[in-house]
Structures are given as structure tokens and as C-alpha cells.
């Protein structure tokens, strides 16, 4: 799940890929983003994402940003 300094955002890339019968390698080729960078995103280790990359992923997966990125509960400070 999220890395130790979590932003409270979870990427649902695995679930969306599975639902569409697509591999990470295929998505990488479709959107022009390296497999390593997509893996970082998929494993909730990304610290930032370009809007153009986000838009390309959503277009390739036929989804909305909210389908891909969701907030996860955080404990009160």
C-alpha cells in the first residue's frame, strides 16, 4: 500500500488494468510513459504526476481521474 510518507492518495491502476484486460506494458506503450514510472505510480510511490500523463492514462483506460486516484482515510492529528 502507500509508502511511509503517504500523501493520502491511492492509485487504482492495478484494478483498472485488470478490469480492462490490459497489462502495464501495454499501457506504457499506449501513453508513452516508461514502465518504471507507471510502476512507481501503481505502487503508490509517486510524489507527483503531470496533468498530460494523467490525461493520457485516463484516455487509454477510458476512465476519469477520480476512478484512477482516490483519497484514503487518514488518522486525526
mmCIF file with all atom_site columns, C-alpha atoms in Angstrom:
data_model
loop_
_atom_site.group_PDB
_atom_site.id
_atom_site.type_symbol
_atom_site.label_atom_id
_atom_site.label_alt_id
_atom_site.label_comp_id
_atom_site.label_asym_id
_atom_site.label_entity_id
_atom_site.label_seq_id
_atom_site.pdbx_PDB_ins_code
_atom_site.Cartn_x
_atom_site.Cartn_y
_atom_site.Cartn_z
_atom_site.occupancy
_atom_site.B_iso_or_equiv
_atom_site.pdbx_formal_charge
_atom_site.auth_seq_id
_atom_site.auth_comp_id
_atom_site.auth_asym_id
_atom_site.auth_atom_id
_atom_site.pdbx_PDB_model_num
ATOM 1  C CA . UNK A 1 1  ? 0.000   0.000  0.000   1.00 0.00 ? 1  UNK A CA 1
ATOM 2  C CA . UNK A 1 2  ? 1.172   3.622  0.344   1.00 0.00 ? 2  UNK A CA 1
ATOM 3  C CA . UNK A 1 3  ? 4.770   4.493  1.172   1.00 0.00 ? 3  UNK A CA 1
ATOM 4  C CA . UNK A 1 4  ? 5.655   5.678  4.661   1.00 0.00 ? 4  UNK A CA 1
ATOM 5  C CA . UNK A 1 5  ? 5.198   9.402  3.916   1.00 0.00 ? 5  UNK A CA 1
ATOM 6  C CA . UNK A 1 6  ? 1.871   8.817  2.218   1.00 0.00 ? 6  UNK A CA 1
ATOM 7  C CA . UNK A 1 7  ? 0.010   11.678 0.612   1.00 0.00 ? 7  UNK A CA 1
ATOM 8  C CA . UNK A 1 8  ? -3.320  10.064 1.395   1.00 0.00 ? 8  UNK A CA 1
ATOM 9  C CA . UNK A 1 9  ? -3.836  9.323  -2.315  1.00 0.00 ? 9  UNK A CA 1
ATOM 10 C CA . UNK A 1 10 ? -4.158  5.765  -3.622  1.00 0.00 ? 10 UNK A CA 1
ATOM 11 C CA . UNK A 1 11 ? -3.730  4.893  -7.291  1.00 0.00 ? 11 UNK A CA 1
ATOM 12 C CA . UNK A 1 12 ? -6.164  2.243  -8.525  1.00 0.00 ? 12 UNK A CA 1
ATOM 13 C CA . UNK A 1 13 ? -4.121  1.457  -11.643 1.00 0.00 ? 13 UNK A CA 1
ATOM 14 C CA . UNK A 1 14 ? -3.952  -2.289 -10.902 1.00 0.00 ? 14 UNK A CA 1
ATOM 15 C CA . UNK A 1 15 ? -7.720  -2.590 -10.567 1.00 0.00 ? 15 UNK A CA 1
ATOM 16 C CA . UNK A 1 16 ? -8.399  -0.567 -13.722 1.00 0.00 ? 16 UNK A CA 1
ATOM 17 C CA . UNK A 1 17 ? -5.880  -2.529 -15.776 1.00 0.00 ? 17 UNK A CA 1
ATOM 18 C CA . UNK A 1 18 ? -7.351  -5.830 -14.612 1.00 0.00 ? 18 UNK A CA 1
ATOM 19 C CA . UNK A 1 19 ? -10.907 -4.690 -15.349 1.00 0.00 ? 19 UNK A CA 1
ATOM 20 C CA . UNK A 1 20 ? -9.860  -3.790 -18.892 1.00 0.00 ? 20 UNK A CA 1
ATOM 21 C CA . UNK A 1 21 ? -7.703  -6.850 -19.514 1.00 0.00 ? 21 UNK A CA 1
ATOM 22 C CA . UNK A 1 22 ? -4.672  -4.647 -20.134 1.00 0.00 ? 22 UNK A CA 1
ATOM 23 C CA . UNK A 1 23 ? -1.100  -5.060 -18.943 1.00 0.00 ? 23 UNK A CA 1
ATOM 24 C CA . UNK A 1 24 ? 1.130   -2.345 -17.552 1.00 0.00 ? 24 UNK A CA 1
ATOM 25 C CA . UNK A 1 25 ? 3.418   -2.898 -20.536 1.00 0.00 ? 25 UNK A CA 1
ATOM 26 C CA . UNK A 1 26 ? 0.565   -2.269 -22.967 1.00 0.00 ? 26 UNK A CA 1
ATOM 27 C CA . UNK A 1 27 ? -0.464  0.889  -21.098 1.00 0.00 ? 27 UNK A CA 1
ATOM 28 C CA . UNK A 1 28 ? 3.150   2.067  -21.169 1.00 0.00 ? 28 UNK A CA 1
ATOM 29 C CA . UNK A 1 29 ? 3.235   1.732  -24.964 1.00 0.00 ? 29 UNK A CA 1
ATOM 30 C CA . UNK A 1 30 ? -0.139  3.455  -25.389 1.00 0.00 ? 30 UNK A CA 1
ATOM 31 C CA . UNK A 1 31 ? 0.647   6.501  -23.251 1.00 0.00 ? 31 UNK A CA 1
ATOM 32 C CA . UNK A 1 32 ? 4.378   6.856  -23.871 1.00 0.00 ? 32 UNK A CA 1
ATOM 33 C CA . UNK A 1 33 ? 5.329   6.624  -20.201 1.00 0.00 ? 33 UNK A CA 1
ATOM 34 C CA . UNK A 1 34 ? 8.091   4.276  -19.072 1.00 0.00 ? 34 UNK A CA 1
ATOM 35 C CA . UNK A 1 35 ? 7.191   1.022  -17.386 1.00 0.00 ? 35 UNK A CA 1
ATOM 36 C CA . UNK A 1 36 ? 9.266   2.095  -14.377 1.00 0.00 ? 36 UNK A CA 1
ATOM 37 C CA . UNK A 1 37 ? 7.327   5.358  -13.958 1.00 0.00 ? 37 UNK A CA 1
ATOM 38 C CA . UNK A 1 38 ? 3.971   3.608  -14.294 1.00 0.00 ? 38 UNK A CA 1
ATOM 39 C CA . UNK A 1 39 ? 5.101   1.035  -11.739 1.00 0.00 ? 39 UNK A CA 1
ATOM 40 C CA . UNK A 1 40 ? 6.008   3.830  -9.306  1.00 0.00 ? 40 UNK A CA 1
ATOM 41 C CA . UNK A 1 41 ? 2.520   5.284  -9.776  1.00 0.00 ? 41 UNK A CA 1
ATOM 42 C CA . UNK A 1 42 ? 0.839   1.878  -9.473  1.00 0.00 ? 42 UNK A CA 1
ATOM 43 C CA . UNK A 1 43 ? 2.641   1.149  -6.207  1.00 0.00 ? 43 UNK A CA 1
ATOM 44 C CA . UNK A 1 44 ? 1.644   4.479  -4.610  1.00 0.00 ? 44 UNK A CA 1
ATOM 45 C CA . UNK A 1 45 ? 5.214   5.741  -4.584  1.00 0.00 ? 45 UNK A CA 1
ATOM 46 C CA . UNK A 1 46 ? 4.751   8.675  -6.974  1.00 0.00 ? 46 UNK A CA 1
ATOM 47 C CA . UNK A 1 47 ? 5.179   12.123 -5.470  1.00 0.00 ? 47 UNK A CA 1
ATOM 48 C CA . UNK A 1 48 ? 3.764   13.957 -8.496  1.00 0.00 ? 48 UNK A CA 1
ATOM 49 C CA . UNK A 1 49 ? 2.158   13.323 -11.868 1.00 0.00 ? 49 UNK A CA 1
ATOM 50 C CA . UNK A 1 50 ? 1.929   15.613 -14.882 1.00 0.00 ? 50 UNK A CA 1
ATOM 51 C CA . UNK A 1 51 ? -1.588  16.523 -15.954 1.00 0.00 ? 51 UNK A CA 1
ATOM 52 C CA . UNK A 1 52 ? -0.710  15.420 -19.504 1.00 0.00 ? 52 UNK A CA 1
ATOM 53 C CA . UNK A 1 53 ? 0.308   11.981 -18.191 1.00 0.00 ? 53 UNK A CA 1
ATOM 54 C CA . UNK A 1 54 ? -2.817  11.736 -16.072 1.00 0.00 ? 54 UNK A CA 1
ATOM 55 C CA . UNK A 1 55 ? -4.984  12.677 -19.057 1.00 0.00 ? 55 UNK A CA 1
ATOM 56 C CA . UNK A 1 56 ? -3.233  10.127 -21.299 1.00 0.00 ? 56 UNK A CA 1
ATOM 57 C CA . UNK A 1 57 ? -3.687  7.334  -18.743 1.00 0.00 ? 57 UNK A CA 1
ATOM 58 C CA . UNK A 1 58 ? -7.355  8.196  -18.269 1.00 0.00 ? 58 UNK A CA 1
ATOM 59 C CA . UNK A 1 59 ? -7.903  8.279  -22.040 1.00 0.00 ? 59 UNK A CA 1
ATOM 60 C CA . UNK A 1 60 ? -6.185  4.909  -22.529 1.00 0.00 ? 60 UNK A CA 1
ATOM 61 C CA . UNK A 1 61 ? -8.189  3.337  -19.697 1.00 0.00 ? 61 UNK A CA 1
ATOM 62 C CA . UNK A 1 62 ? -11.430 5.146  -20.605 1.00 0.00 ? 62 UNK A CA 1
ATOM 63 C CA . UNK A 1 63 ? -11.829 6.450  -17.073 1.00 0.00 ? 63 UNK A CA 1
ATOM 64 C CA . UNK A 1 64 ? -11.998 9.667  -15.094 1.00 0.00 ? 64 UNK A CA 1
ATOM 65 C CA . UNK A 1 65 ? -9.297  10.978 -12.751 1.00 0.00 ? 65 UNK A CA 1
ATOM 66 C CA . UNK A 1 66 ? -11.485 10.050 -9.777  1.00 0.00 ? 66 UNK A CA 1
ATOM 67 C CA . UNK A 1 67 ? -11.581 6.445  -10.983 1.00 0.00 ? 67 UNK A CA 1
ATOM 68 C CA . UNK A 1 68 ? -7.783  6.322  -11.013 1.00 0.00 ? 68 UNK A CA 1
ATOM 69 C CA . UNK A 1 69 ? -6.856  8.363  -7.931  1.00 0.00 ? 69 UNK A CA 1
ATOM 70 C CA . UNK A 1 70 ? -8.772  8.106  -4.680  1.00 0.00 ? 70 UNK A CA 1
ATOM 71 C CA . UNK A 1 71 ? -8.190  9.517  -1.211  1.00 0.00 ? 71 UNK A CA 1
ATOM 72 C CA . UNK A 1 72 ? -7.597  7.114  1.645   1.00 0.00 ? 72 UNK A CA 1
ATOM 73 C CA . UNK A 1 73 ? -8.586  7.700  5.255   1.00 0.00 ? 73 UNK A CA 1
ATOM 74 C CA . UNK A 1 74 ? -6.095  9.486  7.476   1.00 0.00 ? 74 UNK A CA 1
ATOM 75 C CA . UNK A 1 75 ? -5.998  9.452  11.239  1.00 0.00 ? 75 UNK A CA 1
ATOM 76 C CA . UNK A 1 76 ? -6.617  12.707 13.095  1.00 0.00 ? 76 UNK A CA 1
ATOM 77 C CA . UNK A 1 77 ? -3.508  14.615 14.181  1.00 0.00 ? 77 UNK A CA 1
#
